Short mmCIF file of N, CA, C and O in Angstrom, two decimals:
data_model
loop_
_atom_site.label_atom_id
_atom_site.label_comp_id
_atom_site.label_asym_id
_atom_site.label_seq_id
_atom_site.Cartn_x
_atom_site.Cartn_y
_atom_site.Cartn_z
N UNK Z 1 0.85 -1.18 0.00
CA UNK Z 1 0.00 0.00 0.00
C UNK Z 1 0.89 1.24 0.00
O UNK Z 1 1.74 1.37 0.88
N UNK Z 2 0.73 2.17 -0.96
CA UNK Z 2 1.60 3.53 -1.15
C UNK Z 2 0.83 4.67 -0.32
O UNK Z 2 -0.38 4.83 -0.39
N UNK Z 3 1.90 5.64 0.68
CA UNK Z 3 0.78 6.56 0.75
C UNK Z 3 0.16 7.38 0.01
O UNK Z 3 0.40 7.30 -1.20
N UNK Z 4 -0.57 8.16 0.35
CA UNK Z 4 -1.72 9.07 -0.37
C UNK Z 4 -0.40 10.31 -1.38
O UNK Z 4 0.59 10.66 -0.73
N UNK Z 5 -0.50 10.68 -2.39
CA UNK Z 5 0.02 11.55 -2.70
C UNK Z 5 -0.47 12.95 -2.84
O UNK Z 5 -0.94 13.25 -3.93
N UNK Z 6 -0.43 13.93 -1.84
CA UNK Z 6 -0.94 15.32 -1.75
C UNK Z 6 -0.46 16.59 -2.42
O UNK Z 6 -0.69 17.78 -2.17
N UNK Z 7 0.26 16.00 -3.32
CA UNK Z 7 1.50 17.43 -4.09
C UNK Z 7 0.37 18.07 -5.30
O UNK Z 7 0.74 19.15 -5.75
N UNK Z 8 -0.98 17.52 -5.89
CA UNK Z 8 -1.66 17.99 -6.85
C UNK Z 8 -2.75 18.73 -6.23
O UNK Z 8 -3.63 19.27 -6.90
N UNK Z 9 -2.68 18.76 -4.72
CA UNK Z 9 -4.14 19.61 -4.17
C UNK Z 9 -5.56 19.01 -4.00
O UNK Z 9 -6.59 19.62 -3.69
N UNK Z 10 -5.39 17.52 -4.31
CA UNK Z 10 -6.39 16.85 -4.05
C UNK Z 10 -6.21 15.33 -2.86
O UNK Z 10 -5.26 14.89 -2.22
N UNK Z 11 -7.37 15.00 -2.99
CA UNK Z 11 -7.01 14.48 -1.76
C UNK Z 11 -6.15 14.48 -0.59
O UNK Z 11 -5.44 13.62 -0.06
N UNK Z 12 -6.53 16.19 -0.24
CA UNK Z 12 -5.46 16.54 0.90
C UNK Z 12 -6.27 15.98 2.51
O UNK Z 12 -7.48 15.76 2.60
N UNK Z 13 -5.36 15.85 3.56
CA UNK Z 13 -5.99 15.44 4.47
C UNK Z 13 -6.62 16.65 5.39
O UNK Z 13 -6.12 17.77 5.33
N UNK Z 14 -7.68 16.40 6.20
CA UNK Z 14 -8.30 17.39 6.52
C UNK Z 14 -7.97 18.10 7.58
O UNK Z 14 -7.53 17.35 8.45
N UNK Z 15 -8.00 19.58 8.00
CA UNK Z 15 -7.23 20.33 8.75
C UNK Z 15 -7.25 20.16 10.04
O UNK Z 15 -8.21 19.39 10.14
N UNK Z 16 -6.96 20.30 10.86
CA UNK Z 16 -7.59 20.19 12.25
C UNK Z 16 -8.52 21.26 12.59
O UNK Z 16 -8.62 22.44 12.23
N UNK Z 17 -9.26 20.39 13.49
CA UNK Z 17 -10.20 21.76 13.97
C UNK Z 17 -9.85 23.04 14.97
O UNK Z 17 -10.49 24.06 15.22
N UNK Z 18 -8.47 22.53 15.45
CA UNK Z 18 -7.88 24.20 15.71
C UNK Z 18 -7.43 25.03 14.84
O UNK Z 18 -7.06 26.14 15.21
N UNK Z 19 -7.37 24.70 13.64
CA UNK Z 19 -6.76 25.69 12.30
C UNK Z 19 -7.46 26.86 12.46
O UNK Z 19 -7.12 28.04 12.40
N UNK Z 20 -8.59 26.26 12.68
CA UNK Z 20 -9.74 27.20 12.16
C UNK Z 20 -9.92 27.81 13.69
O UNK Z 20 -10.78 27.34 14.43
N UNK Z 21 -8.87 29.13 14.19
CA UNK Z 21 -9.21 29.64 15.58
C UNK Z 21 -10.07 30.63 15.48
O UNK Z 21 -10.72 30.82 14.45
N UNK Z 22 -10.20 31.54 16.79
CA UNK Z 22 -10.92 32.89 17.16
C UNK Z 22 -10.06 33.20 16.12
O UNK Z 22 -10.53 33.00 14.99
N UNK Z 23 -8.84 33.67 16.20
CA UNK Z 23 -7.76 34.46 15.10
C UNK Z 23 -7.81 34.46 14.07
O UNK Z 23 -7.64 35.44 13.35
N UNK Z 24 -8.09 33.10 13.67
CA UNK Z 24 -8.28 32.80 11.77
C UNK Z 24 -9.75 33.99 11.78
O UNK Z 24 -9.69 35.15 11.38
N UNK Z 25 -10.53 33.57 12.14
CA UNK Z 25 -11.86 33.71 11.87
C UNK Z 25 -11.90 35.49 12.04
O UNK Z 25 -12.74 36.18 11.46
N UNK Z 26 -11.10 35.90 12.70
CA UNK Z 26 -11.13 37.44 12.72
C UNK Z 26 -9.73 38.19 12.09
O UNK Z 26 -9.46 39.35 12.40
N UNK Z 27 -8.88 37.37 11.19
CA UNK Z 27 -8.09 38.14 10.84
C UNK Z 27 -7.95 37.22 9.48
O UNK Z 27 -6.97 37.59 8.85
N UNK Z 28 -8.37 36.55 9.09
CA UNK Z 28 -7.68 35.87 7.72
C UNK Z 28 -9.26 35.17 7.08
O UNK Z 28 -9.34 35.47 5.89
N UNK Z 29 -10.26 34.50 7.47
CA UNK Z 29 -11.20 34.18 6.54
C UNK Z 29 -12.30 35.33 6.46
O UNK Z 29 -12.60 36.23 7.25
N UNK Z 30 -12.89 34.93 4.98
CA UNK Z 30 -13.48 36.08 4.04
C UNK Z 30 -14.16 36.60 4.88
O UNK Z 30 -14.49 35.86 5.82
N UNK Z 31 -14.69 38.12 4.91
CA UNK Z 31 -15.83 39.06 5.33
C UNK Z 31 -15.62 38.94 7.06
O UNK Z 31 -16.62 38.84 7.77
N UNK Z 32 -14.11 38.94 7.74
CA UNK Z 32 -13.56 39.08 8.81
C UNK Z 32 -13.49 40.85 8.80
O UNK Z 32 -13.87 41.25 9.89
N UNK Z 33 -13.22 41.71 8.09
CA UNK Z 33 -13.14 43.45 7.72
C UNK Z 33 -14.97 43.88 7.79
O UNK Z 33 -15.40 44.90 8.33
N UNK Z 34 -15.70 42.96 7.19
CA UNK Z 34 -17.01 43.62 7.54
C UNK Z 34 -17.57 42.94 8.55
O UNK Z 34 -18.70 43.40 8.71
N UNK Z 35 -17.35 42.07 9.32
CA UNK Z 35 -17.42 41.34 10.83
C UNK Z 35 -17.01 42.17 11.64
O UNK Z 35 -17.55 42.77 12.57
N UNK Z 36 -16.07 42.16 11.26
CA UNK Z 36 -15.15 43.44 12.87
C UNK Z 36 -15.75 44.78 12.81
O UNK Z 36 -16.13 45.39 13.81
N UNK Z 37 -15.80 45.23 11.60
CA UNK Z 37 -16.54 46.93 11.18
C UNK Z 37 -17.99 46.97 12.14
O UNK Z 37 -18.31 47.79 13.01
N UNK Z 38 -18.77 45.71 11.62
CA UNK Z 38 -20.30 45.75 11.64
C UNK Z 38 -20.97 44.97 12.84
O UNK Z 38 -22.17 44.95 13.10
N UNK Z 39 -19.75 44.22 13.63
CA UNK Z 39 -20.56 43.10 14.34
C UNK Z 39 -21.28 41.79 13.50
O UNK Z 39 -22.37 41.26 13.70
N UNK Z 40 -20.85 41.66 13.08
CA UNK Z 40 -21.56 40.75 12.30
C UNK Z 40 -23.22 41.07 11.74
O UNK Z 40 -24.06 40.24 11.39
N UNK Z 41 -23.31 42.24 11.79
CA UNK Z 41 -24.47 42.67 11.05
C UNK Z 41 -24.58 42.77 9.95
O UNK Z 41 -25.69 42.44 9.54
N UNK Z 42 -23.96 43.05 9.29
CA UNK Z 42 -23.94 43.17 7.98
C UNK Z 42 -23.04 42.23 7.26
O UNK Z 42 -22.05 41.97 7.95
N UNK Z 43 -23.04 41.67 6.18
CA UNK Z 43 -22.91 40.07 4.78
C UNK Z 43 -21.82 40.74 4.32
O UNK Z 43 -21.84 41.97 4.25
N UNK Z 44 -20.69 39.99 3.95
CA UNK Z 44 -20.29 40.43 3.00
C UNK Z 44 -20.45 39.85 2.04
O UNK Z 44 -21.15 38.84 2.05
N UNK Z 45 -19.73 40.42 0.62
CA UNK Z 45 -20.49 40.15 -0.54
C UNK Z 45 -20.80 38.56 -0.99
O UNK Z 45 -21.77 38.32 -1.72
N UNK Z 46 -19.89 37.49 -0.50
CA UNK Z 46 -20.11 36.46 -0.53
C UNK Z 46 -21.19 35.90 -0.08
O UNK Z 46 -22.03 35.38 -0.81
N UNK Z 47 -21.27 35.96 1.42
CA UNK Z 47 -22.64 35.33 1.90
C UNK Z 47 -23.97 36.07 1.71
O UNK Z 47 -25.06 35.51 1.57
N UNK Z 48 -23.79 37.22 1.71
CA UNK Z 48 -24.97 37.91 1.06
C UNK Z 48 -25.24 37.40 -0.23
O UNK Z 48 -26.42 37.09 -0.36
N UNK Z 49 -24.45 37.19 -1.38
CA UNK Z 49 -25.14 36.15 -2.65
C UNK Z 49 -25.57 34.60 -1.94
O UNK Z 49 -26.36 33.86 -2.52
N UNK Z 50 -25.03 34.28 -0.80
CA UNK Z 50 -25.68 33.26 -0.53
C UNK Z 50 -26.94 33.35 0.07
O UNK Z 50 -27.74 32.43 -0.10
N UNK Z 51 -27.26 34.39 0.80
CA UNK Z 51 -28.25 34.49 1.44
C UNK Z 51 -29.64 34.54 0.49
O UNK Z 51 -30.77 34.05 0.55
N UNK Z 52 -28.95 35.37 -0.39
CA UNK Z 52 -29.85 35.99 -1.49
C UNK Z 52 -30.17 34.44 -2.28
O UNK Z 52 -31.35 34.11 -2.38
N UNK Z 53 -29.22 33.60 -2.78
CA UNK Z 53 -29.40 32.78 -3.45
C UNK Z 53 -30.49 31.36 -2.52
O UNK Z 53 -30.96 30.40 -3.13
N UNK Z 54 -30.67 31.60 -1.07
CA UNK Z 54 -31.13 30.36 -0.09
C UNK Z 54 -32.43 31.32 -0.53
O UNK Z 54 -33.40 30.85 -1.13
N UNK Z 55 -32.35 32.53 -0.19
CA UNK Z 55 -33.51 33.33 -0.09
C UNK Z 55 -35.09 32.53 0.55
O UNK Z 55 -36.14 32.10 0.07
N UNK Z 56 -34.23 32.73 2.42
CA UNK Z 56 -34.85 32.05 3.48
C UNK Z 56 -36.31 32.40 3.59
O UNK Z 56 -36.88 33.38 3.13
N UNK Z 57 -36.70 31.59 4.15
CA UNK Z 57 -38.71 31.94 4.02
C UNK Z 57 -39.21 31.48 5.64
O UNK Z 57 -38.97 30.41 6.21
N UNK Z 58 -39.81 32.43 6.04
CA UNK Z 58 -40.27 32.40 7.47
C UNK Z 58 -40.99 30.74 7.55
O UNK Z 58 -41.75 30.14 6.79
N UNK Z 59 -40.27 30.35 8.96
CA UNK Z 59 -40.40 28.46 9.29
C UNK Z 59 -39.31 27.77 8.61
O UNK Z 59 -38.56 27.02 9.23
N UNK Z 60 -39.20 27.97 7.49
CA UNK Z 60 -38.51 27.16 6.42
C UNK Z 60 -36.95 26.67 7.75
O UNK Z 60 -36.39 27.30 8.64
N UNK Z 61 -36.84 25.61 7.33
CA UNK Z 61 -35.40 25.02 8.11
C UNK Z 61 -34.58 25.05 7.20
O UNK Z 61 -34.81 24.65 6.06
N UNK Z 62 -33.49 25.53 7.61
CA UNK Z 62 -32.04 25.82 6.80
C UNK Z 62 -30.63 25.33 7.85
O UNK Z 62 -30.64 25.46 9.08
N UNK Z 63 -29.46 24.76 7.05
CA UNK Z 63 -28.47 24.68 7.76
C UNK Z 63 -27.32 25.02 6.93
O UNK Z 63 -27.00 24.77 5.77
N UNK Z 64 -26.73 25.77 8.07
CA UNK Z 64 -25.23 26.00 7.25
C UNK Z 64 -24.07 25.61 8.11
O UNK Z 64 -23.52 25.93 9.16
N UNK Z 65 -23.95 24.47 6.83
CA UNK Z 65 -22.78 23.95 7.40
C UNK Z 65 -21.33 24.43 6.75
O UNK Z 65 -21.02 24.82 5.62
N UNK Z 66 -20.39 24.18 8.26
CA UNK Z 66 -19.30 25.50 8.18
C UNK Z 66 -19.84 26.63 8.47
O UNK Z 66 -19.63 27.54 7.67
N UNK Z 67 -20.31 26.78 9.15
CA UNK Z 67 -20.77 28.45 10.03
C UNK Z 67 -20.44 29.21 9.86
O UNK Z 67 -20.88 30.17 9.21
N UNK Z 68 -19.13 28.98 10.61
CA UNK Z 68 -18.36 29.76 10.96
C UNK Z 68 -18.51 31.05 11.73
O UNK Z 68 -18.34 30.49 12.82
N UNK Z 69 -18.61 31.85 11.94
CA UNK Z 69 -18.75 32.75 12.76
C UNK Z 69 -20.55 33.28 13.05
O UNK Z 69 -21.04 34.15 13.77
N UNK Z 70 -21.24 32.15 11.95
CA UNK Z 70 -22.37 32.55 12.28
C UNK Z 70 -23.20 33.84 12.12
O UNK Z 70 -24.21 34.07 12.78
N UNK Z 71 -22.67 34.68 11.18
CA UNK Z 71 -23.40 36.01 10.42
C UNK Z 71 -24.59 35.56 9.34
O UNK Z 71 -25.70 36.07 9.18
N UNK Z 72 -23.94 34.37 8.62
CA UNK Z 72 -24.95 33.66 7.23
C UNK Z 72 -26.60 33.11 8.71
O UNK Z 72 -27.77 33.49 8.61
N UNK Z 73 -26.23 32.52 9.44
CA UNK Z 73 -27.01 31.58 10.07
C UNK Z 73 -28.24 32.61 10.81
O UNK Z 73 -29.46 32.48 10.94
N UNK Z 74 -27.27 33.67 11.20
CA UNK Z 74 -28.35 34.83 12.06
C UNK Z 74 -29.69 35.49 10.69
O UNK Z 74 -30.92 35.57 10.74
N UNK Z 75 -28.56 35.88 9.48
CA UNK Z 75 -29.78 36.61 9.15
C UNK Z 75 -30.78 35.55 8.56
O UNK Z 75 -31.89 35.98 8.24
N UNK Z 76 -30.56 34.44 8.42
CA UNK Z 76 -31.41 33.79 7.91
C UNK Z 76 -32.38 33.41 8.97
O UNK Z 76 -33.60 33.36 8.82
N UNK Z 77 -31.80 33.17 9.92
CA UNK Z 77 -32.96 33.23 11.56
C UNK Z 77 -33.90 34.62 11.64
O UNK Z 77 -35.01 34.73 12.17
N UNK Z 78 -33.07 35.68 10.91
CA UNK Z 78 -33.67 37.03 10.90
C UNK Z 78 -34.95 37.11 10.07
O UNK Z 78 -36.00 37.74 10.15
N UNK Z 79 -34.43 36.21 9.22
CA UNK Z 79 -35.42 36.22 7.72
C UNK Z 79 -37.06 35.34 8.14
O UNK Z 79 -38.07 35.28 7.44
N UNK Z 80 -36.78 34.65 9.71
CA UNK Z 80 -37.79 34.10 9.85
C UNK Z 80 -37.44 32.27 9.44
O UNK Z 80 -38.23 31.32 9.44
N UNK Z 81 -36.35 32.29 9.20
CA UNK Z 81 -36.06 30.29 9.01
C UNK Z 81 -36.00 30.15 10.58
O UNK Z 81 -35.99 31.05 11.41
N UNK Z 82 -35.96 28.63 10.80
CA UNK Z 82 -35.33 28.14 11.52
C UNK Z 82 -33.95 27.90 11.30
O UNK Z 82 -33.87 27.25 10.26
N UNK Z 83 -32.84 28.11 11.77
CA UNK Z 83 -31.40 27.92 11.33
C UNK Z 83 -30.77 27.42 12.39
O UNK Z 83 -30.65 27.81 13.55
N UNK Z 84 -30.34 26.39 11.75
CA UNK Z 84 -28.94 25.58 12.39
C UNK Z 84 -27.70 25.55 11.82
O UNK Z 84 -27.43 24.90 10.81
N UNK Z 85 -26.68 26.44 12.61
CA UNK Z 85 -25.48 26.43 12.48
C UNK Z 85 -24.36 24.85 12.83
O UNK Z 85 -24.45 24.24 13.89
N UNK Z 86 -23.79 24.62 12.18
CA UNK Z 86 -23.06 23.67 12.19
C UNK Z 86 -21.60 23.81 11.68
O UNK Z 86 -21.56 24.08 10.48
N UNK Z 87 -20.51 23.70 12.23
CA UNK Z 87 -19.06 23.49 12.50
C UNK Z 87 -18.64 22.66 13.05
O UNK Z 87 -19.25 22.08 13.95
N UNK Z 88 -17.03 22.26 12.52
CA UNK Z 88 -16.17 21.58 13.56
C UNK Z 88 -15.47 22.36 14.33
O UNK Z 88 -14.89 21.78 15.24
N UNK Z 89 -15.33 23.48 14.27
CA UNK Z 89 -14.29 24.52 14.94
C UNK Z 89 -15.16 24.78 16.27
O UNK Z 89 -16.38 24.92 16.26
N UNK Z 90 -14.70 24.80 16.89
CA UNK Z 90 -15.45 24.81 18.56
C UNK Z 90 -15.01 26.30 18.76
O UNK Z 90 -15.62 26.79 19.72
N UNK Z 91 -14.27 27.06 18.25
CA UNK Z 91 -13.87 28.50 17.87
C UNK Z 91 -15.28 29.19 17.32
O UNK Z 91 -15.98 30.06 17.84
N UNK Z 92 -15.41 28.51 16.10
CA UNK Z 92 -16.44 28.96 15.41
C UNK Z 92 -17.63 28.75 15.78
O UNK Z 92 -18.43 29.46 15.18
N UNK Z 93 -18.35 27.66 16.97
CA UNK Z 93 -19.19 27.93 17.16
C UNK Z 93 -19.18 28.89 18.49
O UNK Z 93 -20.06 29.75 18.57
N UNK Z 94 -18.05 28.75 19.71
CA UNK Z 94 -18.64 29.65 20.26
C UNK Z 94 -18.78 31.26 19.76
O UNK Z 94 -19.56 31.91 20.45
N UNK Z 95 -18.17 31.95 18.71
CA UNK Z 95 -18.53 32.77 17.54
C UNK Z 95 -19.86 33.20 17.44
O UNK Z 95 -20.42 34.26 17.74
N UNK Z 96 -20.39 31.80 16.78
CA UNK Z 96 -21.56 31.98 16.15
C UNK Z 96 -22.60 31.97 17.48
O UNK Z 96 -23.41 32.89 17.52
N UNK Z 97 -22.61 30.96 18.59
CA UNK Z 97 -23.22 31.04 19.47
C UNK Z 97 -23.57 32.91 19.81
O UNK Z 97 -24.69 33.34 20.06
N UNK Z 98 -22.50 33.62 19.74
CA UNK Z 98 -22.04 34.80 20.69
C UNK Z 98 -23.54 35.60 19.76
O UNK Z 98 -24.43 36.33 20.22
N UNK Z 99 -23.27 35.01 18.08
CA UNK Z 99 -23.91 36.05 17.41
C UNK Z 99 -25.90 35.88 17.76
O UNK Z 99 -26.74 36.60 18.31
N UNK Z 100 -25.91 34.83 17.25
CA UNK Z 100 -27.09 33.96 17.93
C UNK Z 100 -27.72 34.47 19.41
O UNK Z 100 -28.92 34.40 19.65
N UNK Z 101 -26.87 34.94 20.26
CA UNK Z 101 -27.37 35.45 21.05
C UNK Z 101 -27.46 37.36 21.23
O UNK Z 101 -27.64 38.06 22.23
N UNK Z 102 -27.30 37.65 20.06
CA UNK Z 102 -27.26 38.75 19.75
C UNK Z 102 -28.09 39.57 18.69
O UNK Z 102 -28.19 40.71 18.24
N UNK Z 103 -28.63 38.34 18.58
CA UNK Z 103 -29.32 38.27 16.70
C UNK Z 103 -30.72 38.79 17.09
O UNK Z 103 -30.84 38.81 18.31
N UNK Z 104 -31.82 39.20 16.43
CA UNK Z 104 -32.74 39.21 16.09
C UNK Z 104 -34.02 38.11 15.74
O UNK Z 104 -35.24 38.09 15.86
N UNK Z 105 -33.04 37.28 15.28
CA UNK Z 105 -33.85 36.20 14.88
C UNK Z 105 -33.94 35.39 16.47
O UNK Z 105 -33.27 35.55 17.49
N UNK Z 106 -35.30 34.30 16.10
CA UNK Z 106 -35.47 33.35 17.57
C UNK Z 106 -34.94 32.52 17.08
O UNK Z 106 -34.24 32.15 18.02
N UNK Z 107 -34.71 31.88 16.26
CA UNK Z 107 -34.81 30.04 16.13
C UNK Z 107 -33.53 30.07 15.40
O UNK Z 107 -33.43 30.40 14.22
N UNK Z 108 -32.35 29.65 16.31
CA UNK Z 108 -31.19 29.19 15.90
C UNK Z 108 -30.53 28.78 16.80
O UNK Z 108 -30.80 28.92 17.99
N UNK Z 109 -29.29 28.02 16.20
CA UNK Z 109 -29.36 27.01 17.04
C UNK Z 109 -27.40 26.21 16.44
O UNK Z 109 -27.08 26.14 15.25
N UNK Z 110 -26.70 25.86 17.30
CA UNK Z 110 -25.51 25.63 16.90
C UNK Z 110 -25.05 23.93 17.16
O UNK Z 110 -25.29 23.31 18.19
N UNK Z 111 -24.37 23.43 16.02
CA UNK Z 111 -24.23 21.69 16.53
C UNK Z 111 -22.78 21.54 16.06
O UNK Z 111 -22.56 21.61 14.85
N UNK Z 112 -21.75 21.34 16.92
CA UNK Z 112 -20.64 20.29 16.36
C UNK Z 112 -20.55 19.63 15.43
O UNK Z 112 -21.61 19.01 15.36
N UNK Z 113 -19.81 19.32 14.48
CA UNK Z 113 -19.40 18.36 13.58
C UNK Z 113 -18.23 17.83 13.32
O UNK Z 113 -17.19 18.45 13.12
N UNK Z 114 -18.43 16.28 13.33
CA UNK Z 114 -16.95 15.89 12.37
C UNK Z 114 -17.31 15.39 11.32
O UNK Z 114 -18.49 15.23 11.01
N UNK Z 115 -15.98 14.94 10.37
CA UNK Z 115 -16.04 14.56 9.44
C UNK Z 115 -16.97 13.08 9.10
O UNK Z 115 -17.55 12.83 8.05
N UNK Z 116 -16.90 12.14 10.47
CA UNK Z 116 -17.57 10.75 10.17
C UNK Z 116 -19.39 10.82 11.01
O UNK Z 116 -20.32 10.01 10.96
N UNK Z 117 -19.29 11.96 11.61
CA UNK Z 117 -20.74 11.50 12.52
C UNK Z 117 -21.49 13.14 11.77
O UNK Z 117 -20.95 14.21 11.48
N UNK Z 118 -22.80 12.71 11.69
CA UNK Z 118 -23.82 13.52 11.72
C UNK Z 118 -23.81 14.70 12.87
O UNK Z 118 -22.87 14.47 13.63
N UNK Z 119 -24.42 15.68 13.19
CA UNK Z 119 -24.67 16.64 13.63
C UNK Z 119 -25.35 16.09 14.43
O UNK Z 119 -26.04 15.33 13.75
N UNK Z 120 -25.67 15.93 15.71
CA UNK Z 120 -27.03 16.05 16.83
C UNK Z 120 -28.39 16.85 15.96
O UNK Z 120 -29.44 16.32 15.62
N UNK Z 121 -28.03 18.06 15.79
CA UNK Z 121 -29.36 19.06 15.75
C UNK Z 121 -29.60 18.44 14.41
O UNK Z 121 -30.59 18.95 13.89
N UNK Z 122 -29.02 17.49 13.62
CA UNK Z 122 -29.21 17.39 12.08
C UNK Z 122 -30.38 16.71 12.04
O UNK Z 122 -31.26 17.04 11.25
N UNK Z 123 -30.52 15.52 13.04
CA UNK Z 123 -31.13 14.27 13.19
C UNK Z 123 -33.13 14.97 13.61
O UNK Z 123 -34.17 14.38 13.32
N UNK Z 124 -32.96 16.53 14.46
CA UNK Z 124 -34.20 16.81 15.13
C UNK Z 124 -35.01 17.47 13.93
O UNK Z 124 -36.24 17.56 13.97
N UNK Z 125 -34.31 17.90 12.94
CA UNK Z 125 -35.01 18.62 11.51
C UNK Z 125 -34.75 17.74 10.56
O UNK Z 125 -33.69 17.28 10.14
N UNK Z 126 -36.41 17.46 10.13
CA UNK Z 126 -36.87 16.16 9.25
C UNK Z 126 -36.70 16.75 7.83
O UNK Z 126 -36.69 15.92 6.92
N UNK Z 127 -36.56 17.99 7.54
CA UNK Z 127 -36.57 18.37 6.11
C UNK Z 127 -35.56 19.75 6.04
O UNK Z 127 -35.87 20.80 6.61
N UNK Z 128 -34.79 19.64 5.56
CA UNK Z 128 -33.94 21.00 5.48
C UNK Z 128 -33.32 21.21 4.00
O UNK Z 128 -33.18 20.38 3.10
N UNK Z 129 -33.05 22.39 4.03
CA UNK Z 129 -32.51 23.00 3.35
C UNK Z 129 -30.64 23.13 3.71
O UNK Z 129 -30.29 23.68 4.75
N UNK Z 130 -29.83 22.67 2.94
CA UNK Z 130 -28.68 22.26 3.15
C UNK Z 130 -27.41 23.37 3.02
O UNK Z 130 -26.63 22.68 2.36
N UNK Z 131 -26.74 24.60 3.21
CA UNK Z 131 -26.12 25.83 2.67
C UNK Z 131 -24.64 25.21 3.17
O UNK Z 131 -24.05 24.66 4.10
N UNK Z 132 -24.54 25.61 2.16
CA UNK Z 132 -22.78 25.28 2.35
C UNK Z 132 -21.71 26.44 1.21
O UNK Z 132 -21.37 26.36 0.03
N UNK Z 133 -21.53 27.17 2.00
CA UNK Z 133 -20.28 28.39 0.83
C UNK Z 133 -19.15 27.89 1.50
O UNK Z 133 -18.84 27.55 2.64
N UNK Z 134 -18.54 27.97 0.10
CA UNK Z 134 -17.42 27.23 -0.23
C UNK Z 134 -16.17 28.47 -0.64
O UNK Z 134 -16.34 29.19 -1.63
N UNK Z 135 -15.36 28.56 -0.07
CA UNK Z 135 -14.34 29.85 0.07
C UNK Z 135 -13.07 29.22 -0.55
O UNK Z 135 -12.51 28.17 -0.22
N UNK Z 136 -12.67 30.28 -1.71
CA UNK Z 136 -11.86 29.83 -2.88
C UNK Z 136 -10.57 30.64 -2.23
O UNK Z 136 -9.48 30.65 -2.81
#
């Protein structure tokens, strides 16, 4: 058996979930400049096309997985979804928790993840809507 070869960018192995700290999340991943400016009130242009593109509907259940700091998850709680935030970064959810409790919206809600097990909160919502932005 040969090991895995990672020099083409694929099949790389997956990061740890401390990569992803308080620090990353406020100084190096996307819409961290309109996070810090706004409180997480305001999208930047990325998740705002996502938001726009879920274009959440009051009840409707939505999850975004990879949270991350939990700005995508609030306004869509804002919008009247139910939203469940989901991460592996225990950084990122207490983040998103912080925002969640800051938010406007009622119904949200944050779950752990790894790579091999389901979410807890995944299993309590029978029909969802699945969001996942993907950062190039």
């Amino acid at each position: 058996m040969t090991a895995p070869d990672f020099r083409d960018g694929h099949n790389l192995p997956p990061a740890p979930a401390d990569f992803y700290s308080r620090e990353y999340f406020l100084g190096r991943c996307g819409g961290f400049a309109e996070f810090k400016a706004e409180g997480g009130k305001v999208l930047d242009a990325i998740r705002r096309t996502a938001f726009d593109l879920v274009a959440p509907k009051p009840g409707e259940r939505v999850m975004d997985l990879g949270c991350g700091r939990g700005e995508l998850c609030c306004a869509m709680a804002e919008a009247g979804a139910i939203s469940i935030g989901v991460d592996f970064s225990r950084d990122a959810l207490a983040m998103a928790r912080l925002q969640f409790s800051t938010s406007a919206g009622s119904l949200a809600a944050c779950a752990v993840a790894t790579a091999v097990t389901r979410p807890a909160a995944a299993s309590t919502v029978p029909s969802i809507r699945i969001v996942i932005v993907l950062f190039m």
